[in-house]
PDB file of C-alpha atoms in Angstrom:
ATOM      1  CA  UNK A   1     -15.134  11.872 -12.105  1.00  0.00           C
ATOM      2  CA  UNK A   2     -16.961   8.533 -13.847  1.00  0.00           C
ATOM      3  CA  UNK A   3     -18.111   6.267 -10.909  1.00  0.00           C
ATOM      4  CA  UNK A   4     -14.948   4.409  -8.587  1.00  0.00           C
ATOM      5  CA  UNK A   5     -14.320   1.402 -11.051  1.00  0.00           C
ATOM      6  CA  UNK A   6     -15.417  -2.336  -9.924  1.00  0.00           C
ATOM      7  CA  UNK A   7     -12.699  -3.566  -7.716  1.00  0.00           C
ATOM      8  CA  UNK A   8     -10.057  -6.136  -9.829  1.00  0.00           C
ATOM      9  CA  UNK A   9     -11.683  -9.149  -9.725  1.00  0.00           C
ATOM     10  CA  UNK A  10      -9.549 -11.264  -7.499  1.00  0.00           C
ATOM     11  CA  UNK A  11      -7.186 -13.368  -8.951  1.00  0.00           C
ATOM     12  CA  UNK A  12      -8.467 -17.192  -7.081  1.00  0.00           C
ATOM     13  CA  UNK A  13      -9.875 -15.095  -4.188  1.00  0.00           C
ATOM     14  CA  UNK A  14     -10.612 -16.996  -1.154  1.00  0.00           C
ATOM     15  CA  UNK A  15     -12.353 -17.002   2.083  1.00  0.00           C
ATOM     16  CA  UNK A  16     -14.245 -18.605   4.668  1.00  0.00           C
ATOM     17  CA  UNK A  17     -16.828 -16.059   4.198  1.00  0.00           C
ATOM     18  CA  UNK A  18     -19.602 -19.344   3.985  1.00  0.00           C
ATOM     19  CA  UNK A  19     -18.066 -21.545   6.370  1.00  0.00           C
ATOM     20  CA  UNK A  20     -14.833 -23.312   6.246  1.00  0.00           C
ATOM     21  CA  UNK A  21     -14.137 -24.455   2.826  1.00  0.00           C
ATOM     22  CA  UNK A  22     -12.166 -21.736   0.904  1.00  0.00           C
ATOM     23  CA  UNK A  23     -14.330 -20.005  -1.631  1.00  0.00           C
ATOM     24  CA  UNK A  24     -13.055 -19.602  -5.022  1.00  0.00           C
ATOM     25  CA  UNK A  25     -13.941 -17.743  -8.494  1.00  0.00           C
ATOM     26  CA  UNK A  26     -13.614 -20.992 -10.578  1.00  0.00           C
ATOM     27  CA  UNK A  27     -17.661 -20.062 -11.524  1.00  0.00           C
ATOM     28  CA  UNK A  28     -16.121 -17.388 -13.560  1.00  0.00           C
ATOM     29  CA  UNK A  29     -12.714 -18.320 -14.417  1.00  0.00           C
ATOM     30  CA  UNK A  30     -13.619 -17.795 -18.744  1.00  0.00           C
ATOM     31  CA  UNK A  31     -14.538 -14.740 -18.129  1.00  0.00           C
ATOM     32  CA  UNK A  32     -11.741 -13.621 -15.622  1.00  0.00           C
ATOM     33  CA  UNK A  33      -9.241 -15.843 -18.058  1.00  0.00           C
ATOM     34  CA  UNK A  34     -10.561 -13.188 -20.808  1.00  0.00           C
ATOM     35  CA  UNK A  35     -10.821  -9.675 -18.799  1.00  0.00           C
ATOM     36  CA  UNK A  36      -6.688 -10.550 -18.425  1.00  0.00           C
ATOM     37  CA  UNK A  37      -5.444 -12.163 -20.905  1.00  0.00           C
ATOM     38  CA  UNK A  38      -1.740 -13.028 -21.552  1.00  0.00           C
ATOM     39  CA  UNK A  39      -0.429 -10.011 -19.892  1.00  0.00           C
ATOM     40  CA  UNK A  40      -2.637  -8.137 -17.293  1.00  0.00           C
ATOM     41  CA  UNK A  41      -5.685  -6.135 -17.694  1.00  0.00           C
ATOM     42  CA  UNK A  42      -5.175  -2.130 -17.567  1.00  0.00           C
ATOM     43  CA  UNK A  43      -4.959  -2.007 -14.035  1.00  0.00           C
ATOM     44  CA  UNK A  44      -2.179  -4.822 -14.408  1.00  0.00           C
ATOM     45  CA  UNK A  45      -0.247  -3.377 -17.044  1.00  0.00           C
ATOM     46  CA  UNK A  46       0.147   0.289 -16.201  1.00  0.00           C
ATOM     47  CA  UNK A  47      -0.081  -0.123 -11.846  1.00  0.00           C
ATOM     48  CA  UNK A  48      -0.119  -3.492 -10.116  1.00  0.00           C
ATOM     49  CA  UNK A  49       2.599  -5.631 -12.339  1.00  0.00           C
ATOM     50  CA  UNK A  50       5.037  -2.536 -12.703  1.00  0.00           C
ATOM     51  CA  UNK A  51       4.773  -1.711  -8.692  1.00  0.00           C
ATOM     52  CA  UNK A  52       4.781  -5.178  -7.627  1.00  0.00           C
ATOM     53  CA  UNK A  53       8.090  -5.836  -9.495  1.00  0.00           C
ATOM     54  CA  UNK A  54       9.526  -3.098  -8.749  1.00  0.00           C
ATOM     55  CA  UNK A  55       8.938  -3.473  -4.535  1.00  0.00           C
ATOM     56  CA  UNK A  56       9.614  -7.259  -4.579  1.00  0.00           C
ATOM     57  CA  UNK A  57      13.266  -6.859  -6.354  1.00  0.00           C
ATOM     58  CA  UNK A  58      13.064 -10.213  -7.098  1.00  0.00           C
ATOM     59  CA  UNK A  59      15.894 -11.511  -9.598  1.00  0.00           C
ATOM     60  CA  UNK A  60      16.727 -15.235 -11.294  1.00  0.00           C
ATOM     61  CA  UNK A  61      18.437 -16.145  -7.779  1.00  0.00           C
ATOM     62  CA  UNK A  62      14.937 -16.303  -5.922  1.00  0.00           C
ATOM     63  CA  UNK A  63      12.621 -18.758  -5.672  1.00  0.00           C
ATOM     64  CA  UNK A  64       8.948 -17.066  -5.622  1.00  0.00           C
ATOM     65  CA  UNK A  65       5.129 -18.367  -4.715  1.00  0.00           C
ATOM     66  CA  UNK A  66       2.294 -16.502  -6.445  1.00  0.00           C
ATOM     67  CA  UNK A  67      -0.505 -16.682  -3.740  1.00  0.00           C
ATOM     68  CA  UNK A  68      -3.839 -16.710  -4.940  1.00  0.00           C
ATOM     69  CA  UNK A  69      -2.169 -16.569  -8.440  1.00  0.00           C
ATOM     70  CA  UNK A  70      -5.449 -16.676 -10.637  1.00  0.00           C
ATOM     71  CA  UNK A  71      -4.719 -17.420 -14.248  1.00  0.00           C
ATOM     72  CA  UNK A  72      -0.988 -16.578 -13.707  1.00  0.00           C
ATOM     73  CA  UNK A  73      -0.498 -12.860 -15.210  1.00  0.00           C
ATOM     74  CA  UNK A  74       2.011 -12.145 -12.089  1.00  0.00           C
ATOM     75  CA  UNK A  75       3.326 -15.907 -12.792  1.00  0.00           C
ATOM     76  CA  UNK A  76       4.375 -15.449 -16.321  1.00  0.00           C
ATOM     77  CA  UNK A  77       6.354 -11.879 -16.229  1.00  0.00           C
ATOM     78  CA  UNK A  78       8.536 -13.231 -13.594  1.00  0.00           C
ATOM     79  CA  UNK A  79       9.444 -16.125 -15.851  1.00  0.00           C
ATOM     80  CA  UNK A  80       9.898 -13.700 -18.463  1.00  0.00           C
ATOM     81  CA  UNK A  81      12.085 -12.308 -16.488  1.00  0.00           C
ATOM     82  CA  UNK A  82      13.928 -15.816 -15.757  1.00  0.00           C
ATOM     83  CA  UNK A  83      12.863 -15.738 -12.167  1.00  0.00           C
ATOM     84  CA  UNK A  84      11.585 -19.374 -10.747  1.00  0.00           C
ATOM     85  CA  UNK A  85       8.129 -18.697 -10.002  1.00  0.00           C
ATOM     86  CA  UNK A  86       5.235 -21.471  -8.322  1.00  0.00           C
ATOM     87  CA  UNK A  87       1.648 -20.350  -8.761  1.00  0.00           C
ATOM     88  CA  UNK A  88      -0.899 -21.484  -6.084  1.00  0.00           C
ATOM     89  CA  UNK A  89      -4.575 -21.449  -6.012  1.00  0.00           C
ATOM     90  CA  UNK A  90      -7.503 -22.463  -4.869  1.00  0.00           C
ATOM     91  CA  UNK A  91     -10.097 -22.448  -7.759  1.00  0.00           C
ATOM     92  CA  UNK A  92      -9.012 -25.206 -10.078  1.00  0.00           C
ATOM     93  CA  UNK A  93     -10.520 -23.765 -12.772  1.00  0.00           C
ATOM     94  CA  UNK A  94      -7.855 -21.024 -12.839  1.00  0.00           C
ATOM     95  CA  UNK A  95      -5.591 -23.265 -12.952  1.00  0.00           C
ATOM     96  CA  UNK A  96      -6.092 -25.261 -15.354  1.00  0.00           C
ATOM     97  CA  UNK A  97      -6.347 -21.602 -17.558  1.00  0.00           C
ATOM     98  CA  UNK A  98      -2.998 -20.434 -15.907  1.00  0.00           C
ATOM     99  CA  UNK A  99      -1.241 -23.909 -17.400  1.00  0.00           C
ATOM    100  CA  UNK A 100      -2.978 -23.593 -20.887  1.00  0.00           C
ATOM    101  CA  UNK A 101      -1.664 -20.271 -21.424  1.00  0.00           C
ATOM    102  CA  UNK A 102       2.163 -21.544 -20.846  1.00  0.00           C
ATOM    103  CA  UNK A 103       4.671 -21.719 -20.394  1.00  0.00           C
ATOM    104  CA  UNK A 104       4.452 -25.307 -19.457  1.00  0.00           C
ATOM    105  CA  UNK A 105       7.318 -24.707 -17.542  1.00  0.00           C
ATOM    106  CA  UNK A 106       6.222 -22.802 -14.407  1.00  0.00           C
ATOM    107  CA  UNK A 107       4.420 -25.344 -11.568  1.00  0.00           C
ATOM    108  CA  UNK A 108       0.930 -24.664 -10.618  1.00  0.00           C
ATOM    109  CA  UNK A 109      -0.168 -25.738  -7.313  1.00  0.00           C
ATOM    110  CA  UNK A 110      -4.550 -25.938  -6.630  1.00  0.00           C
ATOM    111  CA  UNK A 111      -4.012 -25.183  -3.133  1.00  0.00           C
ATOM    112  CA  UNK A 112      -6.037 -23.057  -0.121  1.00  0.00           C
ATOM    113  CA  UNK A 113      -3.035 -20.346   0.638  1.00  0.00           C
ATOM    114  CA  UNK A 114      -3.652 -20.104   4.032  1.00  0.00           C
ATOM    115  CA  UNK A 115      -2.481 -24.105   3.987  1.00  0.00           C
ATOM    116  CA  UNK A 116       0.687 -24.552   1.936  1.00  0.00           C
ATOM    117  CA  UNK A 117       1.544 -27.723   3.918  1.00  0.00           C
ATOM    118  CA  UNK A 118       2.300 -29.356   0.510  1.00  0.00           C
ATOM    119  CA  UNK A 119       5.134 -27.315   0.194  1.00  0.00           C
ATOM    120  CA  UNK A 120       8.449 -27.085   2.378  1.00  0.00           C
ATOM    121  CA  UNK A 121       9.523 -25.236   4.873  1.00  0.00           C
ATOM    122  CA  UNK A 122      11.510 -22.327   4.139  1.00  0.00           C
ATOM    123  CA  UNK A 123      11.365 -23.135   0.508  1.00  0.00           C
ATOM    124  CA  UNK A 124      10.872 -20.346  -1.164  1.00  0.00           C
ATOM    125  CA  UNK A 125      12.342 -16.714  -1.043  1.00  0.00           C
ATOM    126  CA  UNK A 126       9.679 -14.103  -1.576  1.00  0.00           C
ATOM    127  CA  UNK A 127       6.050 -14.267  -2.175  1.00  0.00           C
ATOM    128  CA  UNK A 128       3.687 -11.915  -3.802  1.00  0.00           C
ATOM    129  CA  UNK A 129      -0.284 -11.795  -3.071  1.00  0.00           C
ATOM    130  CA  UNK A 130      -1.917  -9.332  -5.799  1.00  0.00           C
ATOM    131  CA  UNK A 131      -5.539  -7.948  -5.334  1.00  0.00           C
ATOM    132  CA  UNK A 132      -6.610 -11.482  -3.232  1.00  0.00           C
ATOM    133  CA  UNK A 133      -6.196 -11.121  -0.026  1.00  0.00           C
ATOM    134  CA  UNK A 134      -9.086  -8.872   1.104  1.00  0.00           C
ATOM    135  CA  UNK A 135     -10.962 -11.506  -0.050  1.00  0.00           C
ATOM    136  CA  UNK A 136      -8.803 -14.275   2.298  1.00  0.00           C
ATOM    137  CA  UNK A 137     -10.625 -14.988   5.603  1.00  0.00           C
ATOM    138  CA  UNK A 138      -9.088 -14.536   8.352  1.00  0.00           C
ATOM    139  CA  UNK A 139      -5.627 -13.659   8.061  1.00  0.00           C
ATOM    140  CA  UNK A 140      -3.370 -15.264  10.040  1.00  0.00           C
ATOM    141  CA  UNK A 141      -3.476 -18.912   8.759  1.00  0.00           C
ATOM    142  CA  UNK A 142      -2.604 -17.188   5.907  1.00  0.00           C
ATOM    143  CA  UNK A 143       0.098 -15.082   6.960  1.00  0.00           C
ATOM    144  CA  UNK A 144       1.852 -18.378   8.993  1.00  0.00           C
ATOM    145  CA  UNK A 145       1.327 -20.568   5.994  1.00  0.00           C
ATOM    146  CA  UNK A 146       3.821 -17.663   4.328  1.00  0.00           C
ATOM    147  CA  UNK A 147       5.927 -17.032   6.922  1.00  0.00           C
ATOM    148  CA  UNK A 148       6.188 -21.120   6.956  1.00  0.00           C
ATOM    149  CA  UNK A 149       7.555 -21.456   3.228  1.00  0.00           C
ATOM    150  CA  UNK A 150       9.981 -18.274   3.117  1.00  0.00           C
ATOM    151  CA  UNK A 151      13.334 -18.471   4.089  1.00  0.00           C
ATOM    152  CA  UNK A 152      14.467 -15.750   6.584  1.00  0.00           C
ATOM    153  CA  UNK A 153      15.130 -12.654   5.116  1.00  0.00           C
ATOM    154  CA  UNK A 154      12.543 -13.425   2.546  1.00  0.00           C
ATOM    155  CA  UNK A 155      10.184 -10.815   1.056  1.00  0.00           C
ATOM    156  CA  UNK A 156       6.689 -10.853   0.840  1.00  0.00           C
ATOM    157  CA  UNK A 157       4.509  -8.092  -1.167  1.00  0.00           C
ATOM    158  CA  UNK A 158       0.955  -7.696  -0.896  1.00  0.00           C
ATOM    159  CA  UNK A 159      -1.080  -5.546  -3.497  1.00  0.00           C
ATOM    160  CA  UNK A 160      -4.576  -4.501  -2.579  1.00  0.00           C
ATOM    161  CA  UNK A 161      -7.752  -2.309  -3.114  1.00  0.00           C
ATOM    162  CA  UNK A 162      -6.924   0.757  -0.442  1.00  0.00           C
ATOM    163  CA  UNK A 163      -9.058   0.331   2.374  1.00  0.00           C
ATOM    164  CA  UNK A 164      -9.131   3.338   3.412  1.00  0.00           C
ATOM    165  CA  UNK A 165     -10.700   4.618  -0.070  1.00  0.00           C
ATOM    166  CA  UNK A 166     -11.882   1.752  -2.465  1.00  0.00           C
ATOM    167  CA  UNK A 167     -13.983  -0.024   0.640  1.00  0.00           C
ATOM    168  CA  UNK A 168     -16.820  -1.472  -1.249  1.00  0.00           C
ATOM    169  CA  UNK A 169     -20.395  -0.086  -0.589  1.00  0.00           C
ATOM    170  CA  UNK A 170     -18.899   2.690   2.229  1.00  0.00           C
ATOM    171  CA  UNK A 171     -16.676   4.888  -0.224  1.00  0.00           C
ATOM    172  CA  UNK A 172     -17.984   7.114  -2.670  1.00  0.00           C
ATOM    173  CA  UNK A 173     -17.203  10.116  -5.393  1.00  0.00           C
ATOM    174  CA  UNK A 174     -18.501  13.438  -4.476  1.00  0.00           C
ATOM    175  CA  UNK A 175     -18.643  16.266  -6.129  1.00  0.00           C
ATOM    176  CA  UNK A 176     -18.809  19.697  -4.857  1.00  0.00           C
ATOM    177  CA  UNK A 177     -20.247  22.669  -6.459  1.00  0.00           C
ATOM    178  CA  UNK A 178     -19.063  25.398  -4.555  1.00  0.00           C
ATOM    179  CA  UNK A 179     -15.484  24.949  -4.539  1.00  0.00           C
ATOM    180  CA  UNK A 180     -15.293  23.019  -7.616  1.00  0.00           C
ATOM    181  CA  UNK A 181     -13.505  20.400  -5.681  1.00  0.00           C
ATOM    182  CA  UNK A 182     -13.653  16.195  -6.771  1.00  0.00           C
ATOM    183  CA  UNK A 183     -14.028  14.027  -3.418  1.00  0.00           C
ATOM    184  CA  UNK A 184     -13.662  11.040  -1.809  1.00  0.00           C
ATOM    185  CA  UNK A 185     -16.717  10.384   1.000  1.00  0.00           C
ATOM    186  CA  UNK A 186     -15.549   7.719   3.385  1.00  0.00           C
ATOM    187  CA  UNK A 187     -18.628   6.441   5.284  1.00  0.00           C
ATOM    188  CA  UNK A 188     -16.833   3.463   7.515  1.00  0.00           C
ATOM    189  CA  UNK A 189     -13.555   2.573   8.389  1.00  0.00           C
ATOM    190  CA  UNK A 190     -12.225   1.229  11.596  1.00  0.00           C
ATOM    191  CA  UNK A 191     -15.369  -1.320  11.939  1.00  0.00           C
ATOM    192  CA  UNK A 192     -14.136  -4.912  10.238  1.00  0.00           C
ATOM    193  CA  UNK A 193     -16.917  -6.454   8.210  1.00  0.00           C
ATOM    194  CA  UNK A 194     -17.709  -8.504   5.130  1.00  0.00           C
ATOM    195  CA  UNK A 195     -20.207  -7.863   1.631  1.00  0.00           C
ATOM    196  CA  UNK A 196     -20.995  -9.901  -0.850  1.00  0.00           C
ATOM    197  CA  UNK A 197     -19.516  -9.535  -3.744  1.00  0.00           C
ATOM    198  CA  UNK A 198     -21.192 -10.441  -7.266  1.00  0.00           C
ATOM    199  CA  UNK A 199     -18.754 -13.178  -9.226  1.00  0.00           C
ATOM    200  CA  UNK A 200     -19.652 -12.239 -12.620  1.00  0.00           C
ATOM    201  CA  UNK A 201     -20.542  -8.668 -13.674  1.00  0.00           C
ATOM    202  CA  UNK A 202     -23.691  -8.352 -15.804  1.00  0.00           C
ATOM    203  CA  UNK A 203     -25.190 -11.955 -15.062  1.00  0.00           C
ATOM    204  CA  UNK A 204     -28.100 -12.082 -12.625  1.00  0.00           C
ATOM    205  CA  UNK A 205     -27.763 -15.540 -11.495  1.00  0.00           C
ATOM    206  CA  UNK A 206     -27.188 -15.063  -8.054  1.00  0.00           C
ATOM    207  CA  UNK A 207     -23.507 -16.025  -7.252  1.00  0.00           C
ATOM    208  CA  UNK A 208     -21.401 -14.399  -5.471  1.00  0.00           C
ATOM    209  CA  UNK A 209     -18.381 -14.251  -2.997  1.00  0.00           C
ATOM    210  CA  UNK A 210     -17.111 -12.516   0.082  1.00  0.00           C
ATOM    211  CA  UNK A 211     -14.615  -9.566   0.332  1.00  0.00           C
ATOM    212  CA  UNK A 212     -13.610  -8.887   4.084  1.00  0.00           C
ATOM    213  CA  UNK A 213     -12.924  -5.058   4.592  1.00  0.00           C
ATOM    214  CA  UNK A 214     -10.130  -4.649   7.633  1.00  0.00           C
ATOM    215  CA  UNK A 215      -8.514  -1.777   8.507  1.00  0.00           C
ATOM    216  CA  UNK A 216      -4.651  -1.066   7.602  1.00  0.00           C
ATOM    217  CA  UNK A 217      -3.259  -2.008  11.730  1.00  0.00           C
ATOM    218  CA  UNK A 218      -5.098  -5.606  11.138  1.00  0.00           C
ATOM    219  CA  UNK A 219      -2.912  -6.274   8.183  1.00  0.00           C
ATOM    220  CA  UNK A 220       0.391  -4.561  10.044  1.00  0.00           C
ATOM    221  CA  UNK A 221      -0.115  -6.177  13.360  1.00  0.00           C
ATOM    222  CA  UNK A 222      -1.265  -9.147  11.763  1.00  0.00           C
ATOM    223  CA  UNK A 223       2.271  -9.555   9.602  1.00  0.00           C
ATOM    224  CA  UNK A 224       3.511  -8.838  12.604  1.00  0.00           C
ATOM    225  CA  UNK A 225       2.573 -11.220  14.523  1.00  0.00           C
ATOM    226  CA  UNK A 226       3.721 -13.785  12.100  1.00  0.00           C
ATOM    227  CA  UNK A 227       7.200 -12.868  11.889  1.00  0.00           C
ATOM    228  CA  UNK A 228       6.600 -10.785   8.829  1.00  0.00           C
ATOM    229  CA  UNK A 229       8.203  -7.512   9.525  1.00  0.00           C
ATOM    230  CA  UNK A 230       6.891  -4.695   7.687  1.00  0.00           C
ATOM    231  CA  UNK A 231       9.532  -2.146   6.024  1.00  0.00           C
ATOM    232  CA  UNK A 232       7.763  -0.296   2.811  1.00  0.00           C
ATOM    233  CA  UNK A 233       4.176   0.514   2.317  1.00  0.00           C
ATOM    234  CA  UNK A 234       2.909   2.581  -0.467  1.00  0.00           C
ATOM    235  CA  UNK A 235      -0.281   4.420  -1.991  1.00  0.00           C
ATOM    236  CA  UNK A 236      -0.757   4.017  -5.705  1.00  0.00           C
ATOM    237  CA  UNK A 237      -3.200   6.008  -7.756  1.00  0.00           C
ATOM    238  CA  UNK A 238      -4.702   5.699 -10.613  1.00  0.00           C
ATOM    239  CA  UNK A 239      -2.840   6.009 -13.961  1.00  0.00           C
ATOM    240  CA  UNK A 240      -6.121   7.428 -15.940  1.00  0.00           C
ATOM    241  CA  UNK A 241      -7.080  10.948 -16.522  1.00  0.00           C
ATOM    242  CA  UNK A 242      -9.509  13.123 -17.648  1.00  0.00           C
ATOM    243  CA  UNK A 243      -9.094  14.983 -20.859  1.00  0.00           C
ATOM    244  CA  UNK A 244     -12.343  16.912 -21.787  1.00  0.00           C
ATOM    245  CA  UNK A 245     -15.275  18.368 -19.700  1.00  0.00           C
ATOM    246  CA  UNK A 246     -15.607  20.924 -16.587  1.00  0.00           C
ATOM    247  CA  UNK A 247     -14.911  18.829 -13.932  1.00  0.00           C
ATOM    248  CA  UNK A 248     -11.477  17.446 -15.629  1.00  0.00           C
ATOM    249  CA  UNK A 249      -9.107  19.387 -13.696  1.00  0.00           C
ATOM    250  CA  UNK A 250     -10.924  18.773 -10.433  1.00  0.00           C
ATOM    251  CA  UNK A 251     -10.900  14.914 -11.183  1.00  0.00           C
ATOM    252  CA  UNK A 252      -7.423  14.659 -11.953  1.00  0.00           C
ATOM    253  CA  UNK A 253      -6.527  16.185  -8.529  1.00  0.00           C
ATOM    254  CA  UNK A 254      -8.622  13.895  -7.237  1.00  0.00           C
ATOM    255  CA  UNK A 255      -7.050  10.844  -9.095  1.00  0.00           C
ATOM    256  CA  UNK A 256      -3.488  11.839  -7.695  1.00  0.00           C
ATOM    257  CA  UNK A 257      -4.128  12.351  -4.168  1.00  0.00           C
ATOM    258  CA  UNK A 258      -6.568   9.915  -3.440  1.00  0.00           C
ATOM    259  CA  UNK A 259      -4.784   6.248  -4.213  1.00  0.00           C
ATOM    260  CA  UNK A 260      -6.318   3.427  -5.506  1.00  0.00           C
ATOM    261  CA  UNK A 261      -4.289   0.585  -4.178  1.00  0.00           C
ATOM    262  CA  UNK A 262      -2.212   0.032  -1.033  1.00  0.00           C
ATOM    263  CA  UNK A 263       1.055  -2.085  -1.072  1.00  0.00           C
ATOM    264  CA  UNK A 264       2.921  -3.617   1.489  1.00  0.00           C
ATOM    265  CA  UNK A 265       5.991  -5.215   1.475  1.00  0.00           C
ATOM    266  CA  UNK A 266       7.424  -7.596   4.877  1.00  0.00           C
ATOM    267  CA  UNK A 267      10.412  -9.517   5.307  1.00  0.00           C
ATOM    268  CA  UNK A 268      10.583 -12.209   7.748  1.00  0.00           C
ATOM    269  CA  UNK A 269      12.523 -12.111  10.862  1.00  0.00           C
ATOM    270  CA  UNK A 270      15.010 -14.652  11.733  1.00  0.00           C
ATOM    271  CA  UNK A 271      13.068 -15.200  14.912  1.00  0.00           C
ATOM    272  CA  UNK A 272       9.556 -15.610  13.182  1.00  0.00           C
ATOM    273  CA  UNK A 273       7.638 -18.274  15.174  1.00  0.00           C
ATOM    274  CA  UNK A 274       7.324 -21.759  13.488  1.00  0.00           C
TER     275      UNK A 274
END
């Protein structure tokens, strides 16, 4: 199987990875702005968009908040859809390419999501966060500044790299020869931690951001603690396959039972703190 692709670049990933000021990928929002275009890159089109859609059931009756919204793929098939959508985040940059692509109008917001005290509360009634949030240091200002704008009841999906399998610099392909058999070597888990993470593939110039490896409980108990009650989670793989070569079959097993991204979806209680 080729090499375990580059994770998504985030879409307005941030952290606190250098101190307290929310990190960004406004450095590399052109080339970000290009890799997804109008309507998603690959990963987008035939995975993420499809499965986030589909889990947060959202129709033209809901008000939704794109967290760490990036140039505003998510942003614009929900309008498509008619569904009232408000992008939010923090790289400017992004932004300002998420409002020149249109439609003019659904509101962007430049805004740190773990502080959305520029919106109301209980203004909104589900909230997506696509490939961003293992990038988002730490969690739970974020997952109170959510559980602060949605209305009870309201839904909140989260799309990610799996961390059990696509942790950066501790998961790798392996192949072996004896049994023929495509696998996934898993060097650490449990331990939280953070790794650099190069902003812009193919340029030596030094930059780059954090991505903050957790295990799943730290997400689950962290919802959790927030009022955001947990009731779906699911394990997508990969929609590619292999087509030619000796090791074809082998990788394709490998594709199917070894998932690429992990979704969650939470509602929030009725007694979530305030």
């Amino acid at each position: 199987m080729p090499p375990a692709p580059r994770p998504i670049t985030p879409q307005g990933a941030q952290s606190k990875g250098a101190g307290s000021k929310a990190t960004d990928w406004g450095d590399v929002a052109e080339w970000y702005d290009n890799l997804v275009g109008d309507e998603g890159s690959e990963y987008h089109q035939k995975v993420v968009l499809p499965g986030t859609l589909r889990l947060l059931a959202a129709t033209p009756a809901d008000r939704v908040i794109d967290l760490a919204c990036g140039q505003g793929v998510f942003c614009r098939q929900l309008f498509n859809k008619g569904i009232p959508v408000t992008g939010v985040d923090a790289a400017e940059d992004l932004i300002a390419a998420a409002k020149a692509r249109g439609p003019s109008e659904i509101p962007y917001l430049p805004a740190d999501a773990r502080d959305l005290s520029r919106l109301a509360e209980e203004s909104f009634t589900a909230a997506a966060c696509l490939l961003a949030i293992q990038n988002i240091h730490p969690l739970p200002p974020l997952f109170g500044s959510v559980a602060r704008v949605l209305a009870p009841g309201g839904r909140l999906v989260i799309v990610m790299m799996h961390p059990c399998f696509r942790s950066p610099k501790e998961c790798h392909w392996g192949w072996d020869e004896g049994t023929r058999v495509q696998y996934r070597r898993v060097d650490k888990y449990l331990s939280p931690r953070k790794e650099p993470i190069v902003t812009h593939p193919g340029k030596k110039d030094g930059q780059y951001t954090w991505t903050f490896h957790r295990p799943i409980g730290d997400y689950i108990t962290g919802l959790g603690k927030a009022g955001l009650l947990v009731d779906a989670m699911e394990e997508w793989a990969s929609h590619k396959a292999s087509d030619s070569g000796p090791r074809a079959p082998a990788e394709n097993v490998a594709r199917k039972e070894i998932p690429m991204f992990l979704a969650i979806r939470a509602v929030k209680s009725a007694n979530s703190p305030r």
